[in-house]
Amino acid sequence: MIKEFNKNIIIALELIKKGEIIIIPTDTIYGFSFDAYNSRTVEKFNKLKQRNTPLSIIVDSLKMAQEYAEIKDEKTFHSLLPGPFTCLYPKKKSNLSDFVTANSELIGIRIPKHKFSVSIVEKLNRPITTTSVNIHGEKPIVTISEIKKKFINFPFFNEGDLISQGSTIINFAVNPPKIIRQGEGIFKV
């Protein structure tokens, strides 16, 4: 099982390095993922998903998150991540593709409590994007059969159906922090 897991991480990593869009499991739902530095891939993805809105990124640690976001409350950060949260912070100037934040002053940070996505980031040594598997405005696709039907041409790393409300999105750029979308994570403001 570990051998298969490591093999899949290497395959996913190589695809991301080539500028591919892949579908990976997280601690909530499956997500489209790709290199957050690659503008060409972000543009290709935005056409596919029929959107031009900000994307969140998966990082592997507070240290990596601080390269891209101004995080003032490290204690709260550690209490939520890893976990089913997307934390919005003021963005810093970085090597991320400008298309990732789509002119927003905020950046969404994720550290899923899921080894697969975080392992890719650790080996790549920079963030990957994550967003639900669907066309913009439609419900996220959570079953294997539906993903395989609708997005047949994308490399897919299967861990069975992931039935979830997605991550809870919290804006930490305001005081008090504001819940933007209630998902799996419970946060008391």
PDB file of C-alpha atoms in Angstrom:
ATOM      1  CA  MET A   1       0.000   0.000   0.000  1.00  0.00           C
ATOM      2  CA  ILE A   2       2.809   2.447   0.906  1.00  0.00           C
ATOM      3  CA  LYS A   3       4.655   1.512  -2.280  1.00  0.00           C
ATOM      4  CA  GLU A   4       1.529   2.288  -4.361  1.00  0.00           C
ATOM      5  CA  PHE A   5       1.038   5.587  -2.480  1.00  0.00           C
ATOM      6  CA  ASN A   6       4.650   6.675  -3.153  1.00  0.00           C
ATOM      7  CA  LYS A   7       4.369   5.645  -6.814  1.00  0.00           C
ATOM      8  CA  ASN A   8       1.213   7.764  -7.206  1.00  0.00           C
ATOM      9  CA  ILE A   9       2.890  10.769  -5.552  1.00  0.00           C
ATOM     10  CA  ILE A  10       5.769  10.545  -8.060  1.00  0.00           C
ATOM     11  CA  ILE A  11       3.328  10.235 -10.995  1.00  0.00           C
ATOM     12  CA  ALA A  12       1.275  13.222  -9.751  1.00  0.00           C
ATOM     13  CA  LEU A  13       4.426  15.269  -9.191  1.00  0.00           C
ATOM     14  CA  GLU A  14       5.740  14.592 -12.706  1.00  0.00           C
ATOM     15  CA  LEU A  15       2.395  15.525 -14.264  1.00  0.00           C
ATOM     16  CA  ILE A  16       2.277  18.792 -12.305  1.00  0.00           C
ATOM     17  CA  LYS A  17       5.865  19.613 -13.321  1.00  0.00           C
ATOM     18  CA  LYS A  18       4.809  19.145 -16.973  1.00  0.00           C
ATOM     19  CA  GLY A  19       2.020  21.700 -16.540  1.00  0.00           C
ATOM     20  CA  GLU A  20      -0.800  19.166 -16.361  1.00  0.00           C
ATOM     21  CA  ILE A  21      -4.076  19.571 -14.472  1.00  0.00           C
ATOM     22  CA  ILE A  22      -4.770  16.554 -12.260  1.00  0.00           C
ATOM     23  CA  ILE A  23      -7.571  15.485  -9.915  1.00  0.00           C
ATOM     24  CA  ILE A  24      -6.497  14.552  -6.392  1.00  0.00           C
ATOM     25  CA  PRO A  25      -8.178  13.642  -3.112  1.00  0.00           C
ATOM     26  CA  THR A  26      -8.043  16.008  -0.131  1.00  0.00           C
ATOM     27  CA  ASP A  27      -9.459  15.798   3.379  1.00  0.00           C
ATOM     28  CA  THR A  28     -12.808  17.088   2.094  1.00  0.00           C
ATOM     29  CA  ILE A  29     -13.492  16.554  -1.628  1.00  0.00           C
ATOM     30  CA  TYR A  30     -11.555  15.878  -4.820  1.00  0.00           C
ATOM     31  CA  GLY A  31      -9.821  18.893  -6.272  1.00  0.00           C
ATOM     32  CA  PHE A  32      -8.332  20.028  -9.540  1.00  0.00           C
ATOM     33  CA  SER A  33      -4.668  20.682  -8.808  1.00  0.00           C
ATOM     34  CA  PHE A  34      -1.704  22.056 -10.707  1.00  0.00           C
ATOM     35  CA  ASP A  35       1.436  24.148 -10.259  1.00  0.00           C
ATOM     36  CA  ALA A  36       0.471  27.510  -8.743  1.00  0.00           C
ATOM     37  CA  TYR A  37       3.465  29.154 -10.489  1.00  0.00           C
ATOM     38  CA  ASN A  38       2.438  28.101 -14.010  1.00  0.00           C
ATOM     39  CA  SER A  39       0.367  30.904 -15.618  1.00  0.00           C
ATOM     40  CA  ARG A  40      -0.246  28.950 -18.815  1.00  0.00           C
ATOM     41  CA  THR A  41      -1.818  26.088 -16.849  1.00  0.00           C
ATOM     42  CA  VAL A  42      -3.927  28.486 -14.747  1.00  0.00           C
ATOM     43  CA  GLU A  43      -5.266  30.107 -17.934  1.00  0.00           C
ATOM     44  CA  LYS A  44      -6.025  26.689 -19.443  1.00  0.00           C
ATOM     45  CA  PHE A  45      -7.786  25.713 -16.231  1.00  0.00           C
ATOM     46  CA  ASN A  46      -9.885  28.897 -16.096  1.00  0.00           C
ATOM     47  CA  LYS A  47     -11.165  28.140 -19.625  1.00  0.00           C
ATOM     48  CA  LEU A  48     -11.984  24.556 -18.616  1.00  0.00           C
ATOM     49  CA  LYS A  49     -13.824  25.571 -15.449  1.00  0.00           C
ATOM     50  CA  GLN A  50     -15.407  28.617 -17.144  1.00  0.00           C
ATOM     51  CA  ARG A  51     -14.298  30.952 -14.380  1.00  0.00           C
ATOM     52  CA  ASN A  52     -11.857  33.720 -13.572  1.00  0.00           C
ATOM     53  CA  THR A  53     -11.959  33.855  -9.798  1.00  0.00           C
ATOM     54  CA  PRO A  54      -9.225  33.393  -7.195  1.00  0.00           C
ATOM     55  CA  LEU A  55      -7.861  29.929  -6.450  1.00  0.00           C
ATOM     56  CA  SER A  56      -6.611  28.725  -3.105  1.00  0.00           C
ATOM     57  CA  ILE A  57      -3.225  27.068  -2.729  1.00  0.00           C
ATOM     58  CA  ILE A  58      -2.084  24.026  -0.798  1.00  0.00           C
ATOM     59  CA  VAL A  59       1.068  24.567   1.248  1.00  0.00           C
ATOM     60  CA  ASP A  60       2.892  22.131   3.523  1.00  0.00           C
ATOM     61  CA  SER A  61       3.585  24.328   6.547  1.00  0.00           C
ATOM     62  CA  LEU A  62       3.207  27.688   8.254  1.00  0.00           C
ATOM     63  CA  LYS A  63       6.673  28.559   6.974  1.00  0.00           C
ATOM     64  CA  MET A  64       5.618  28.020   3.346  1.00  0.00           C
ATOM     65  CA  ALA A  65       2.308  29.841   3.924  1.00  0.00           C
ATOM     66  CA  GLN A  66       4.215  32.880   5.209  1.00  0.00           C
ATOM     67  CA  GLU A  67       6.009  33.169   1.857  1.00  0.00           C
ATOM     68  CA  TYR A  68       2.647  33.986   0.239  1.00  0.00           C
ATOM     69  CA  ALA A  69       0.460  35.430   3.011  1.00  0.00           C
ATOM     70  CA  GLU A  70       0.629  37.871   5.910  1.00  0.00           C
ATOM     71  CA  ILE A  71      -0.306  35.673   8.870  1.00  0.00           C
ATOM     72  CA  LYS A  72      -0.534  37.523  12.156  1.00  0.00           C
ATOM     73  CA  ASP A  73      -2.117  34.880  14.411  1.00  0.00           C
ATOM     74  CA  GLU A  74       0.052  31.763  14.200  1.00  0.00           C
ATOM     75  CA  LYS A  75      -1.781  30.103  17.104  1.00  0.00           C
ATOM     76  CA  THR A  76      -5.113  30.219  15.230  1.00  0.00           C
ATOM     77  CA  PHE A  77      -3.389  29.067  12.027  1.00  0.00           C
ATOM     78  CA  HIS A  78      -2.031  25.980  13.836  1.00  0.00           C
ATOM     79  CA  SER A  79      -5.410  25.292  15.479  1.00  0.00           C
ATOM     80  CA  LEU A  80      -7.108  25.069  12.048  1.00  0.00           C
ATOM     81  CA  LEU A  81      -4.462  23.666   9.731  1.00  0.00           C
ATOM     82  CA  PRO A  82      -3.958  20.933   8.766  1.00  0.00           C
ATOM     83  CA  GLY A  83      -7.724  20.558   8.525  1.00  0.00           C
ATOM     84  CA  PRO A  84     -10.870  21.274   6.488  1.00  0.00           C
ATOM     85  CA  PHE A  85     -10.325  25.034   6.282  1.00  0.00           C
ATOM     86  CA  THR A  86      -9.316  27.572   3.644  1.00  0.00           C
ATOM     87  CA  CYS A  87      -7.851  30.610   5.387  1.00  0.00           C
ATOM     88  CA  LEU A  88      -7.875  33.923   3.517  1.00  0.00           C
ATOM     89  CA  TYR A  89      -5.013  36.308   4.313  1.00  0.00           C
ATOM     90  CA  PRO A  90      -3.565  39.442   2.726  1.00  0.00           C
ATOM     91  CA  LYS A  91      -1.277  38.207  -0.032  1.00  0.00           C
ATOM     92  CA  LYS A  92       2.424  38.962  -0.282  1.00  0.00           C
ATOM     93  CA  LYS A  93       4.350  39.589  -3.493  1.00  0.00           C
ATOM     94  CA  SER A  94       5.586  36.188  -4.631  1.00  0.00           C
ATOM     95  CA  ASN A  95       6.280  33.893  -7.581  1.00  0.00           C
ATOM     96  CA  LEU A  96       2.674  32.670  -7.709  1.00  0.00           C
ATOM     97  CA  SER A  97       0.996  33.177 -11.050  1.00  0.00           C
ATOM     98  CA  ASP A  98      -0.997  36.432 -10.977  1.00  0.00           C
ATOM     99  CA  PHE A  99      -3.928  34.397 -12.290  1.00  0.00           C
ATOM    100  CA  VAL A 100      -4.084  32.428  -9.013  1.00  0.00           C
ATOM    101  CA  THR A 101      -5.318  35.429  -7.037  1.00  0.00           C
ATOM    102  CA  ALA A 102      -7.152  36.993 -10.023  1.00  0.00           C
ATOM    103  CA  ASN A 103      -6.546  40.590  -8.872  1.00  0.00           C
ATOM    104  CA  SER A 104      -7.643  39.855  -5.291  1.00  0.00           C
ATOM    105  CA  GLU A 105      -5.587  41.278  -2.431  1.00  0.00           C
ATOM    106  CA  LEU A 106      -6.187  38.005  -0.552  1.00  0.00           C
ATOM    107  CA  ILE A 107      -4.753  34.506  -0.903  1.00  0.00           C
ATOM    108  CA  GLY A 108      -6.528  31.330   0.182  1.00  0.00           C
ATOM    109  CA  ILE A 109      -4.278  28.958   2.135  1.00  0.00           C
ATOM    110  CA  ARG A 110      -5.012  25.226   2.621  1.00  0.00           C
ATOM    111  CA  ILE A 111      -3.158  22.461   4.394  1.00  0.00           C
ATOM    112  CA  PRO A 112      -5.448  19.464   4.023  1.00  0.00           C
ATOM    113  CA  LYS A 113      -5.275  16.810   6.724  1.00  0.00           C
ATOM    114  CA  HIS A 114      -4.477  14.423   3.902  1.00  0.00           C
ATOM    115  CA  LYS A 115      -1.027  13.071   3.123  1.00  0.00           C
ATOM    116  CA  PHE A 116      -1.419  12.809  -0.676  1.00  0.00           C
ATOM    117  CA  SER A 117      -1.775  16.506  -1.522  1.00  0.00           C
ATOM    118  CA  VAL A 118       0.695  17.658   1.122  1.00  0.00           C
ATOM    119  CA  SER A 119       3.285  15.094  -0.072  1.00  0.00           C
ATOM    120  CA  ILE A 120       3.093  16.526  -3.599  1.00  0.00           C
ATOM    121  CA  VAL A 121       3.735  20.034  -2.238  1.00  0.00           C
ATOM    122  CA  GLU A 122       6.652  18.810  -0.078  1.00  0.00           C
ATOM    123  CA  LYS A 123       8.336  17.178  -3.077  1.00  0.00           C
ATOM    124  CA  LEU A 124       7.576  20.069  -5.461  1.00  0.00           C
ATOM    125  CA  ASN A 125       8.780  22.535  -2.810  1.00  0.00           C
ATOM    126  CA  ARG A 126       6.123  25.072  -3.774  1.00  0.00           C
ATOM    127  CA  PRO A 127       2.311  25.320  -3.672  1.00  0.00           C
ATOM    128  CA  ILE A 128      -0.218  23.630  -5.880  1.00  0.00           C
ATOM    129  CA  THR A 129      -3.729  24.924  -6.439  1.00  0.00           C
ATOM    130  CA  THR A 130      -6.880  23.272  -5.248  1.00  0.00           C
ATOM    131  CA  THR A 131     -10.482  23.827  -6.252  1.00  0.00           C
ATOM    132  CA  SER A 132     -13.534  21.625  -6.481  1.00  0.00           C
ATOM    133  CA  VAL A 133     -14.052  19.292  -9.420  1.00  0.00           C
ATOM    134  CA  ASN A 134     -16.915  20.911 -11.343  1.00  0.00           C
ATOM    135  CA  ILE A 135     -17.751  23.634 -13.830  1.00  0.00           C
ATOM    136  CA  HIS A 136     -18.068  27.022 -12.106  1.00  0.00           C
ATOM    137  CA  GLY A 137     -21.531  27.481 -10.608  1.00  0.00           C
ATOM    138  CA  GLU A 138     -22.299  23.731 -10.507  1.00  0.00           C
ATOM    139  CA  LYS A 139     -22.177  21.512  -7.420  1.00  0.00           C
ATOM    140  CA  PRO A 140     -18.805  19.854  -6.695  1.00  0.00           C
ATOM    141  CA  ILE A 141     -18.568  16.325  -8.047  1.00  0.00           C
ATOM    142  CA  VAL A 142     -17.829  13.869  -5.242  1.00  0.00           C
ATOM    143  CA  THR A 143     -18.392  10.406  -6.695  1.00  0.00           C
ATOM    144  CA  ILE A 144     -15.820   8.464  -8.691  1.00  0.00           C
ATOM    145  CA  SER A 145     -18.316   7.470 -11.397  1.00  0.00           C
ATOM    146  CA  GLU A 146     -19.390  11.070 -12.023  1.00  0.00           C
ATOM    147  CA  ILE A 147     -15.800  12.391 -12.090  1.00  0.00           C
ATOM    148  CA  LYS A 148     -14.783   9.689 -14.576  1.00  0.00           C
ATOM    149  CA  LYS A 149     -17.805  10.501 -16.758  1.00  0.00           C
ATOM    150  CA  LYS A 150     -17.451  14.294 -16.789  1.00  0.00           C
ATOM    151  CA  PHE A 151     -13.640  14.723 -16.673  1.00  0.00           C
ATOM    152  CA  ILE A 152     -12.397  11.605 -18.444  1.00  0.00           C
ATOM    153  CA  ASN A 153      -9.254  13.249 -19.904  1.00  0.00           C
ATOM    154  CA  PHE A 154      -7.678  14.239 -16.590  1.00  0.00           C
ATOM    155  CA  PRO A 155      -5.260  12.127 -14.566  1.00  0.00           C
ATOM    156  CA  PHE A 156      -7.246  11.057 -11.515  1.00  0.00           C
ATOM    157  CA  PHE A 157      -5.968   9.672  -8.214  1.00  0.00           C
ATOM    158  CA  ASN A 158      -8.794   7.575  -6.801  1.00  0.00           C
ATOM    159  CA  GLU A 159      -9.533   7.178  -3.076  1.00  0.00           C
ATOM    160  CA  GLY A 160     -13.207   6.311  -3.356  1.00  0.00           C
ATOM    161  CA  ASP A 161     -16.157   8.672  -3.062  1.00  0.00           C
ATOM    162  CA  LEU A 162     -15.473  11.745  -0.894  1.00  0.00           C
ATOM    163  CA  ILE A 163     -18.807  13.045   0.363  1.00  0.00           C
ATOM    164  CA  SER A 164     -18.249  16.404   2.039  1.00  0.00           C
ATOM    165  CA  GLN A 165     -19.393  20.011   2.205  1.00  0.00           C
ATOM    166  CA  GLY A 166     -15.891  21.148   1.241  1.00  0.00           C
ATOM    167  CA  SER A 167     -13.644  23.325   3.350  1.00  0.00           C
ATOM    168  CA  THR A 168     -14.855  26.162   5.542  1.00  0.00           C
ATOM    169  CA  ILE A 169     -13.540  29.464   4.140  1.00  0.00           C
ATOM    170  CA  ILE A 170     -12.579  32.110   6.708  1.00  0.00           C
ATOM    171  CA  ASN A 171     -11.388  35.648   5.970  1.00  0.00           C
ATOM    172  CA  PHE A 172      -8.607  36.569   8.432  1.00  0.00           C
ATOM    173  CA  ALA A 173      -7.955  39.911   6.731  1.00  0.00           C
ATOM    174  CA  VAL A 174     -10.840  41.392   8.750  1.00  0.00           C
ATOM    175  CA  ASN A 175     -11.296  41.676  12.514  1.00  0.00           C
ATOM    176  CA  PRO A 176     -13.107  39.699  13.767  1.00  0.00           C
ATOM    177  CA  PRO A 177     -12.503  36.972  11.178  1.00  0.00           C
ATOM    178  CA  LYS A 178     -15.497  36.298   8.933  1.00  0.00           C
ATOM    179  CA  ILE A 179     -16.790  32.935   7.704  1.00  0.00           C
ATOM    180  CA  ILE A 180     -17.270  33.232   3.941  1.00  0.00           C
ATOM    181  CA  ARG A 181     -18.520  29.667   3.404  1.00  0.00           C
ATOM    182  CA  GLN A 182     -19.454  27.086   6.007  1.00  0.00           C
ATOM    183  CA  GLY A 183     -18.052  23.685   5.121  1.00  0.00           C
ATOM    184  CA  GLU A 184     -16.729  20.723   7.097  1.00  0.00           C
ATOM    185  CA  GLY A 185     -14.594  22.781   9.499  1.00  0.00           C
ATOM    186  CA  ILE A 186     -16.200  24.271  12.605  1.00  0.00           C
ATOM    187  CA  PHE A 187     -14.834  27.684  13.598  1.00  0.00           C
ATOM    188  CA  LYS A 188     -16.152  29.856  16.392  1.00  0.00           C
ATOM    189  CA  VAL A 189     -15.799  33.552  15.572  1.00  0.00           C
TER     190      VAL A 189
END
